[in-house]
GROMACS .gro file of C-alpha atoms in nm:
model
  193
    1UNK     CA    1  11.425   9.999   9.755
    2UNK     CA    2  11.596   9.977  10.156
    3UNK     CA    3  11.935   9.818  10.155
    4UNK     CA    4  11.794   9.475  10.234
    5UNK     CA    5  11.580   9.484   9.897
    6UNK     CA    6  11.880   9.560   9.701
    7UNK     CA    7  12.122   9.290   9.848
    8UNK     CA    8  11.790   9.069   9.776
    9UNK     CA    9  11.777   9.171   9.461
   10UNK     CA   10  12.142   9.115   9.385
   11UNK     CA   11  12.131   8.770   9.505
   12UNK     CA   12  11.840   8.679   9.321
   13UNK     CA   13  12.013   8.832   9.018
   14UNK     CA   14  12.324   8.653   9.027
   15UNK     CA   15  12.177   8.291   9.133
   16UNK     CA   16  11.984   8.353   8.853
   17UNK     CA   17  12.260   8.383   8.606
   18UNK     CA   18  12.478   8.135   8.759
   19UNK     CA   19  12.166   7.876   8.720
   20UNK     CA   20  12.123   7.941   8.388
   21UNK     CA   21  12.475   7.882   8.298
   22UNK     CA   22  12.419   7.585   8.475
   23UNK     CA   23  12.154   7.463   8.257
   24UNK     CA   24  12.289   7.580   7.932
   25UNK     CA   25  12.609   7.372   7.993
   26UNK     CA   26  12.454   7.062   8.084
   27UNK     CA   27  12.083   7.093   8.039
   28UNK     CA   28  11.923   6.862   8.256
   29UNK     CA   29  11.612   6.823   8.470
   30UNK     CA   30  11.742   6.915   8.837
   31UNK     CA   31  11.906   7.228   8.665
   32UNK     CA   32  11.601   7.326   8.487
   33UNK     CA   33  11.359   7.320   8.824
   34UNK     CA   34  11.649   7.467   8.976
   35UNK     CA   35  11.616   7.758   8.701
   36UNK     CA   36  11.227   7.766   8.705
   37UNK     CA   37  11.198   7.798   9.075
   38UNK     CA   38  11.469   8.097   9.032
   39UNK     CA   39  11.277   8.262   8.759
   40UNK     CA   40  10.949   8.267   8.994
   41UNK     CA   41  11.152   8.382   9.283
   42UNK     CA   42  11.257   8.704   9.070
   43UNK     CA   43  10.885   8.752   8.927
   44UNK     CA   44  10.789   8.715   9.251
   45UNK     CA   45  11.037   8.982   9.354
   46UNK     CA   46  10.965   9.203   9.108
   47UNK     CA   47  10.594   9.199   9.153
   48UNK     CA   48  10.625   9.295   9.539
   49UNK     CA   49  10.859   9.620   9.369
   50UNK     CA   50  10.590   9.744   9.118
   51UNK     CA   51  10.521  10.043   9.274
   52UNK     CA   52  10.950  10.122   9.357
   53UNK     CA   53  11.063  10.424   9.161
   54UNK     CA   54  11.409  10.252   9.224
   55UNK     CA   55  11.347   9.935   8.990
   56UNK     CA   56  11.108  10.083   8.739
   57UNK     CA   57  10.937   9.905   8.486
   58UNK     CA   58  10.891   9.621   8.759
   59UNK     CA   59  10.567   9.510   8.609
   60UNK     CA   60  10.709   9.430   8.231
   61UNK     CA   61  11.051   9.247   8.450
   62UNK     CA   62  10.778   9.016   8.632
   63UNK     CA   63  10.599   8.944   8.309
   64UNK     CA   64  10.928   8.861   8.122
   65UNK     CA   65  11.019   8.585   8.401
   66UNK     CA   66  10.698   8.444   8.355
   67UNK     CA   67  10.742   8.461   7.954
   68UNK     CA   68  11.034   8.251   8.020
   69UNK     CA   69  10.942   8.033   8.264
   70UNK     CA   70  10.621   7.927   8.041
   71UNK     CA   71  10.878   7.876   7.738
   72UNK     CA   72  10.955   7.570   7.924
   73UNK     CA   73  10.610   7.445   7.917
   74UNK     CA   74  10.540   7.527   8.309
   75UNK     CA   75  10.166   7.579   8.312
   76UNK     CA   76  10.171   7.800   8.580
   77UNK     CA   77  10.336   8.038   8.411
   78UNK     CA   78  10.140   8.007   8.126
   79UNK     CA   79   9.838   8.130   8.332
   80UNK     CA   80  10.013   8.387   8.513
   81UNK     CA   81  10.110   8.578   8.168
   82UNK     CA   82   9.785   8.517   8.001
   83UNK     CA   83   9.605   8.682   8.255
   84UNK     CA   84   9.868   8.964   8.248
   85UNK     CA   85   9.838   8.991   7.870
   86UNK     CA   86   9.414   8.988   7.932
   87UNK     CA   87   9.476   9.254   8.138
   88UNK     CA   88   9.697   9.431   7.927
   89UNK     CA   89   9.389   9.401   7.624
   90UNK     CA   90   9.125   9.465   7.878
   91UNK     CA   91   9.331   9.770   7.886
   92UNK     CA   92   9.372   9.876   7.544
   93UNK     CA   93   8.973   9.764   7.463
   94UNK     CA   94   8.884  10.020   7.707
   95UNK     CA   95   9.102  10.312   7.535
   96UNK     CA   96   8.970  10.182   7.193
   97UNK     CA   97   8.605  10.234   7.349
   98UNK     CA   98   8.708  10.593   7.416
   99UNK     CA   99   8.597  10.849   7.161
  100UNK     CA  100   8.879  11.069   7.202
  101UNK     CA  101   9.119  10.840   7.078
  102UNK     CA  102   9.035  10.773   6.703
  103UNK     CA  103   9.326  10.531   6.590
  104UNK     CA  104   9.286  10.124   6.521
  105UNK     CA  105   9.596  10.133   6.726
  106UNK     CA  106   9.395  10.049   7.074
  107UNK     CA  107   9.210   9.818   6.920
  108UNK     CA  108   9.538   9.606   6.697
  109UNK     CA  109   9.677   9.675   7.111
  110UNK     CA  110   9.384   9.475   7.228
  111UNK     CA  111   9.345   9.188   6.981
  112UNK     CA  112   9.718   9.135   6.991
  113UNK     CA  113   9.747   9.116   7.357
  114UNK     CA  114   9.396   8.878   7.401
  115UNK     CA  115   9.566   8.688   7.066
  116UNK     CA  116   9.899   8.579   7.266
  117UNK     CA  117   9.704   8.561   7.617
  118UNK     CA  118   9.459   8.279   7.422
  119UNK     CA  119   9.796   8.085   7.305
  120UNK     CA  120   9.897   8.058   7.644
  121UNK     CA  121   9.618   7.988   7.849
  122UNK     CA  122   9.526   7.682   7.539
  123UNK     CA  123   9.885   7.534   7.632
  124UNK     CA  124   9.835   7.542   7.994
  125UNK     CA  125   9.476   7.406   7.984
  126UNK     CA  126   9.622   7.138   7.738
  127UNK     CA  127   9.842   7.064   8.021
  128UNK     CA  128   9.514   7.027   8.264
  129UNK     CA  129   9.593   7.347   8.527
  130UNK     CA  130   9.199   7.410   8.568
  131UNK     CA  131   9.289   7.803   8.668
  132UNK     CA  132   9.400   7.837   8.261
  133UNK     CA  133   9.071   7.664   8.162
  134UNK     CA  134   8.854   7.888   8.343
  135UNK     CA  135   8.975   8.203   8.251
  136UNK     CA  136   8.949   8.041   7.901
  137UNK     CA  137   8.591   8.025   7.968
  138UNK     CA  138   8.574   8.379   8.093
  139UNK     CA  139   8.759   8.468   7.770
  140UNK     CA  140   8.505   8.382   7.569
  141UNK     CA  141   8.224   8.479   7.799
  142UNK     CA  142   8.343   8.851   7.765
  143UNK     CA  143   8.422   8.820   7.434
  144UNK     CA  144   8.795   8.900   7.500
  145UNK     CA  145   8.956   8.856   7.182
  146UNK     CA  146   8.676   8.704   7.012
  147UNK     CA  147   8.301   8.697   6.945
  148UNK     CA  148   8.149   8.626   7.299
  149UNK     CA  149   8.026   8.281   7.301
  150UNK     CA  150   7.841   8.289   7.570
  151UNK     CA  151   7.790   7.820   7.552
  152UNK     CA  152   8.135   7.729   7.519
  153UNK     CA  153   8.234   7.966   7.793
  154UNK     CA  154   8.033   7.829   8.032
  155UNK     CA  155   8.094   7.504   7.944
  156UNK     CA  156   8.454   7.585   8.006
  157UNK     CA  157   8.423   7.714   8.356
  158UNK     CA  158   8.179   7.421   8.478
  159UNK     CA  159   8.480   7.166   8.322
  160UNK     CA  160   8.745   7.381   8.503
  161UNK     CA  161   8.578   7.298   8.821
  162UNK     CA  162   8.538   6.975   8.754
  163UNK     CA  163   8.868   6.958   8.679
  164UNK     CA  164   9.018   7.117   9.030
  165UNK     CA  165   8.719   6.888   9.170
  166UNK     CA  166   8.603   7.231   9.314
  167UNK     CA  167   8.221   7.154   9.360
  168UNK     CA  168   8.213   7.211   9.715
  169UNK     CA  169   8.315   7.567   9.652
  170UNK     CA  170   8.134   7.639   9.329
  171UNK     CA  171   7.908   7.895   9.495
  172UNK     CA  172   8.218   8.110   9.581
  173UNK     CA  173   8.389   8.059   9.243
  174UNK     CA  174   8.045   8.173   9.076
  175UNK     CA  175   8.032   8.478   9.280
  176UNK     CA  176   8.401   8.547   9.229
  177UNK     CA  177   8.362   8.524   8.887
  178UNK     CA  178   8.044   8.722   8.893
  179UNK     CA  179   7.901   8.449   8.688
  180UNK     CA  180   7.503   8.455   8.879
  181UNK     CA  181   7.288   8.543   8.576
  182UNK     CA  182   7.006   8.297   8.470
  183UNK     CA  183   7.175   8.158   8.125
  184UNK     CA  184   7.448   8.094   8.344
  185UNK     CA  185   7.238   7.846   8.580
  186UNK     CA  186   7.098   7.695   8.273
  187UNK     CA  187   7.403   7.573   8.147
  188UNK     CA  188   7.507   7.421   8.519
  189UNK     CA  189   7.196   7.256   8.490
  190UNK     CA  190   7.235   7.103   8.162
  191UNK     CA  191   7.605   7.044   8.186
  192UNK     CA  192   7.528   6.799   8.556
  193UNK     CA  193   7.189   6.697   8.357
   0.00000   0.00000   0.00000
């Protein structure tokens, strides 16, 4: 980290604390946006100093903010640490596929991590944010954390873009998503029947 990065740092730090004193003393609304937007400032921080060897453990700071942050219901942040914590099983499925490593640990990793990243993105498509509701879908496409169910998935995707009223850019989403197989195509055409 330059010197710039660290008297960034320190004033994100301390506006951070101050704000939270803030909203523990009096609690209301205009503190607790006050706090949120804070909170995202330091994840944001944090995730532009993954790679620092001067703020290590960057990665697990960022995904603590957002922890917090979604603790107050922001659905944002519910999305942005589910899809941390799906990477974080995607992760430990892969070691558990490995056949050097011959633990359950990897796989208790996995299905914890896909476990907690399902509560989260359920509360932030409950709240509508269309991002949570598609990875949902992908979720279950995969099979991450579950039995891939290959309908339900779909249908969740196609709802998600109904939902961000994305059809003009469903092509790219598709593609993004890598989501071009034939079953796929089936369900579009049954779900706009």
């Amino acid at each position: 980290m330059n010197i710039l990065q660290k008297l960034q740092f320190n004033r994100l730090q301390k506006r951070l604390h101050k704000l939270h004193k803030l909203y523990e003393s009096e609690g209301s609304d205009s503190r607790l946006k006050a706090l949120i937007q804070a909170f995202y400032a330091m994840a944001e921080f944090y995730e532009k100093c993954r790679f620092d060897k001067d703020l290590p453990y960057a990665e697990f700071h960022a995904l603590e903010c957002y922890r917090v942050i979604a603790s107050f219901g922001d659905s944002r942040a519910q999305y942005l640490l589910a899809e941390c914590l799906l990477n974080y099983g995607k992760f430990w499925e892969g070691i558990a596929r490995n056949p050097l490593y011959k633990t359950n640990k990897p796989k208790a990793y996995a299905q914890s991590f896909f476990e907690e990243s399902r509560v989260y993105l359920q509360a932030a498509d409950e709240q509508g944010y269309p991002l949570a509701r598609r990875l949902l879908g992908m979720a279950y496409i995969h099979g991450w954390g579950s039995k891939p169910n290959l309908e339900k998935g779909y249908q969740l995707v196609l709802e998600s873009i109904d939902l961000e009223q994305a059809w003009a850019k469903a092509t790219q989403i598709f593609d993004m998503l890598k989501l071009n197989s034939p079953e796929f195509f089936s369900a579009l055409r049954a779900y706009k029947g």
